[in-house]
mmCIF file of C-alpha atoms in Angstrom:
data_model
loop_
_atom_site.group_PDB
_atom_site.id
_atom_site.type_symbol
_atom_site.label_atom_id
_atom_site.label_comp_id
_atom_site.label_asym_id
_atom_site.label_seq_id
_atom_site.Cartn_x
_atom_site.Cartn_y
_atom_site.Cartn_z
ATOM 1 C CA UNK A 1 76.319 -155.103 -5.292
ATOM 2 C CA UNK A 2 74.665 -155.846 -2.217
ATOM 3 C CA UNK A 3 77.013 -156.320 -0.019
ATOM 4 C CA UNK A 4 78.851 -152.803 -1.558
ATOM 5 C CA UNK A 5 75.584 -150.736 -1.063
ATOM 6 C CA UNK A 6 75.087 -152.750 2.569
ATOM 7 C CA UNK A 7 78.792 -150.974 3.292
ATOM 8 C CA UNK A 8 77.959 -147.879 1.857
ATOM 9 C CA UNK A 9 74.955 -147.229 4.039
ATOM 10 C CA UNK A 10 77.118 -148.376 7.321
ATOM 11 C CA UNK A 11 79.301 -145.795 6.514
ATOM 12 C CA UNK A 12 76.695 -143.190 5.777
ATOM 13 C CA UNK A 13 75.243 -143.931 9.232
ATOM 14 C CA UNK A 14 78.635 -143.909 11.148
ATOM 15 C CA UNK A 15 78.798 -140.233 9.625
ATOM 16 C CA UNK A 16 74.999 -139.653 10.366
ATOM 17 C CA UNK A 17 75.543 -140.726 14.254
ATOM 18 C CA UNK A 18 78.367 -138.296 14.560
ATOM 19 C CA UNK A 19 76.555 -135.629 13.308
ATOM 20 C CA UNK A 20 73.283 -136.596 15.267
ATOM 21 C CA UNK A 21 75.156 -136.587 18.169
ATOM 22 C CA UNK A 22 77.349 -133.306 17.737
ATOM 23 C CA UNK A 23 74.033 -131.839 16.984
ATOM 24 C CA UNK A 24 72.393 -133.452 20.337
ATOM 25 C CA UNK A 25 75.708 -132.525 22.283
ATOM 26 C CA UNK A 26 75.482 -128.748 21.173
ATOM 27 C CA UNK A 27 71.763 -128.765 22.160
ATOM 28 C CA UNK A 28 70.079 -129.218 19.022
ATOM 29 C CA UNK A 29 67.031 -131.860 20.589
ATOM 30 C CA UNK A 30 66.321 -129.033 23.011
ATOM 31 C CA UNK A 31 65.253 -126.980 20.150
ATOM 32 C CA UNK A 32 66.402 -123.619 20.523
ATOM 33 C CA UNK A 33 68.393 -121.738 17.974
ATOM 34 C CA UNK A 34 68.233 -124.851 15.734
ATOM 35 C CA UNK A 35 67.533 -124.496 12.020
ATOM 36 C CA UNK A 36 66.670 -128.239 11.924
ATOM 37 C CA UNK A 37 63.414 -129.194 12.903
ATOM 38 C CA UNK A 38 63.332 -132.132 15.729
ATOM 39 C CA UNK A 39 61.077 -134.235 13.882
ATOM 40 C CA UNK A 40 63.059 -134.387 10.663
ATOM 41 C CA UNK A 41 66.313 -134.876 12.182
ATOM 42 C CA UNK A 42 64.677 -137.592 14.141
ATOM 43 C CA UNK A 43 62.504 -138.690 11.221
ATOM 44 C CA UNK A 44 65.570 -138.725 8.782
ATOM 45 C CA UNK A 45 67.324 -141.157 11.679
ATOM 46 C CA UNK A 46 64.573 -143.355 12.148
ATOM 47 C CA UNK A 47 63.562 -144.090 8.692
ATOM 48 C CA UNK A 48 67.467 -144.526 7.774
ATOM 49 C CA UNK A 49 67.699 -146.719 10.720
ATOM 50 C CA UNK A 50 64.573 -149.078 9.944
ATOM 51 C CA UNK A 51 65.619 -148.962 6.027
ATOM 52 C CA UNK A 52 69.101 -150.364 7.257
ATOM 53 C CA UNK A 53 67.575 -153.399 8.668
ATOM 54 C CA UNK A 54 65.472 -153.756 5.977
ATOM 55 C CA UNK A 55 68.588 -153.994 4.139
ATOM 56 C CA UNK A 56 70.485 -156.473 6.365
ATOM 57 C CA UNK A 57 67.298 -158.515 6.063
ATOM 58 C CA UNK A 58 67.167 -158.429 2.506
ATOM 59 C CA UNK A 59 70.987 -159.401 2.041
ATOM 60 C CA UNK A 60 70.530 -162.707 4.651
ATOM 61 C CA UNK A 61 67.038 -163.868 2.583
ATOM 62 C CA UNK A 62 67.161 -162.246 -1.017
ATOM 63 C CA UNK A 63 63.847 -161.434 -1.058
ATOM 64 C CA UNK A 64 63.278 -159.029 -3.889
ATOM 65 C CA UNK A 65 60.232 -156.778 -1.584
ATOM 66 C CA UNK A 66 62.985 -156.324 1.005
ATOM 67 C CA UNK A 67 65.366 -154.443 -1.256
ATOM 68 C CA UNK A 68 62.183 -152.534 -2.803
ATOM 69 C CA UNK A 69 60.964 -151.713 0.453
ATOM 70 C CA UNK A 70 64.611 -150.552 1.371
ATOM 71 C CA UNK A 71 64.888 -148.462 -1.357
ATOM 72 C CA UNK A 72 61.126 -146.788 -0.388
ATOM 73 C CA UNK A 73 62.384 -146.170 2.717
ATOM 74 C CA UNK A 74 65.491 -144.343 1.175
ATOM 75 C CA UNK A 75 63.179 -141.490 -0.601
ATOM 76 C CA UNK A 76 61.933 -139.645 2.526
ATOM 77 C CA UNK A 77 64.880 -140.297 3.967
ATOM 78 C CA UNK A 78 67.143 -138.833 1.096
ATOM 79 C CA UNK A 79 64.638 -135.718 1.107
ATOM 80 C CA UNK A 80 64.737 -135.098 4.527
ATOM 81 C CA UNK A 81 68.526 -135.130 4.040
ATOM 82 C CA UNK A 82 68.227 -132.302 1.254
ATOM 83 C CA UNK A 83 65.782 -130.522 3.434
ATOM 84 C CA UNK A 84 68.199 -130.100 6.421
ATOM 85 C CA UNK A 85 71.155 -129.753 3.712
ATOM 86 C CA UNK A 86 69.616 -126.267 2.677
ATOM 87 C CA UNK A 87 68.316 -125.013 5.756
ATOM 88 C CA UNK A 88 72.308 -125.828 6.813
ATOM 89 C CA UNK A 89 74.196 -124.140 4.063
ATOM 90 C CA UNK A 90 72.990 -120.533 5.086
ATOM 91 C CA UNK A 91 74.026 -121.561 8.820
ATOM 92 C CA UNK A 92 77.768 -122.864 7.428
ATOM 93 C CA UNK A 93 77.776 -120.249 5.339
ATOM 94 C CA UNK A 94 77.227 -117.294 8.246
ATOM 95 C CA UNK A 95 80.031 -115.741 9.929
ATOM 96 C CA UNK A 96 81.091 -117.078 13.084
ATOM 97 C CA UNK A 97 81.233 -113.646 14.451
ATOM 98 C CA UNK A 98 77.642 -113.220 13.321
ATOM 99 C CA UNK A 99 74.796 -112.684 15.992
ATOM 100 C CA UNK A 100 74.509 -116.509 16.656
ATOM 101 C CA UNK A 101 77.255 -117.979 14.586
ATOM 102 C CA UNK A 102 80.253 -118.991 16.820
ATOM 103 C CA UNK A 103 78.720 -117.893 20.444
ATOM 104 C CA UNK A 104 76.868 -119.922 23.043
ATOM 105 C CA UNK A 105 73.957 -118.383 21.334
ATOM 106 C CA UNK A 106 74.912 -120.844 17.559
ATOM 107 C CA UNK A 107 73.130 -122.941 16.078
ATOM 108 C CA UNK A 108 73.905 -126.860 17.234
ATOM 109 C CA UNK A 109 74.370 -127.736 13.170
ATOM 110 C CA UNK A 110 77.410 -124.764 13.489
ATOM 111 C CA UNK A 111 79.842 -127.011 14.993
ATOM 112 C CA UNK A 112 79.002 -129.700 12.352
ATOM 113 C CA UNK A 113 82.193 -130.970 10.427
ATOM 114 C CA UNK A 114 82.089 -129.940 6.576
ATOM 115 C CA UNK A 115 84.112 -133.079 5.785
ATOM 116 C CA UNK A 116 81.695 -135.253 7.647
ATOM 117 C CA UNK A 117 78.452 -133.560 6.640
ATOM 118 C CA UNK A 118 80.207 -133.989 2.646
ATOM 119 C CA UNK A 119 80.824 -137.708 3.277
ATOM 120 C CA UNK A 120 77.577 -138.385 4.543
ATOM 121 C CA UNK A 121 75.835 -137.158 1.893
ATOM 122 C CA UNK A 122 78.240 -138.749 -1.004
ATOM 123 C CA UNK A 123 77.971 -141.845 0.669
ATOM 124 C CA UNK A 124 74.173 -141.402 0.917
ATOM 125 C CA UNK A 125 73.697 -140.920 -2.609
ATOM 126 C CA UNK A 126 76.007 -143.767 -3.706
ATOM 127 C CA UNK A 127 73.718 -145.784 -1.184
ATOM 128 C CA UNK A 128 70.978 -144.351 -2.701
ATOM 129 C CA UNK A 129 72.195 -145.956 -6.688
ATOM 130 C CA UNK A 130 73.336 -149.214 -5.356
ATOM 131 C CA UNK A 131 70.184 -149.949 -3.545
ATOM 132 C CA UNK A 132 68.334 -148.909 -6.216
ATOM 133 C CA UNK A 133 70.541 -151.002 -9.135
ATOM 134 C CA UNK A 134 70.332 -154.074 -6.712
ATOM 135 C CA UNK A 135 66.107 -153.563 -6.701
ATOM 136 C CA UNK A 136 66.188 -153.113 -10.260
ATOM 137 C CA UNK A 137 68.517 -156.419 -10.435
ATOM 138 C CA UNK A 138 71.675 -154.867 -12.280
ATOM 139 C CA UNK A 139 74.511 -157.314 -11.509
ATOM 140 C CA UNK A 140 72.495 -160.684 -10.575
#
């Protein structure tokens, strides 16, 4: 199960890096007409990031802190994820005609790819279970 969540949260930040960078490419860092804060974008990266290597770490030495430390890296990381999911949906959901929505003038997180933006988070959340089952020692 370790090696299935280790996958899982690969693939989760494969579709994270897109969308950082789509966001980044589109002028999202720069602020702007961003709906995403800097900080949590950043702060969701960073503590994904660091949690990952906890990970890798913990699948090499099977220390049972590692994979609880992993998974308490996951919670702020998984909130900050919900946290720029709804301040996303409105920005999806706006018309790209709209003052803002498909101009020069849109949002960076307009251009972001609703297939990618649904994988991430599906494959966050099974991430999410299979870190936590592994902690909690389901399939030893």
């Amino acid at each position: 199960m370790d090696i299935a969540a280790l996958i899982t949260w690969v693939v989760t930040a494969l579709g994270g890096f897109y969308l950082l960078g789509t966001w980044i490419k589109r002028g999202g860092a720069r602020g702007g007409g961003s709906h995403l804060p800097v900080p949590v974008v950043f702060g969701h990266f960073a503590l994904a990031a660091a949690g990952l290597v906890v990970w890798i770490i913990y699948v090499i030495t099977d220390k049972d802190a590692l994979a609880w430390t992993a998974f308490a890296l996951l919670v702020p990381v998984a909130l900050l994820g919900f946290a720029m999911l709804a301040r996303w949906i409105p920005v999806y959901r706006a018309h790209p005609t709209a003052a803002g929505g498909g101009g020069q003038d849109a949002p960076a997180e307009r251009y972001f790819p609703v297939p990618v933006v649904a994988a991430h988070g599906v494959f966050a959340v099974v991430t999410v279970v299979l870190v936590l089952l592994t902690a909690l020692g389901v399939g030893d």
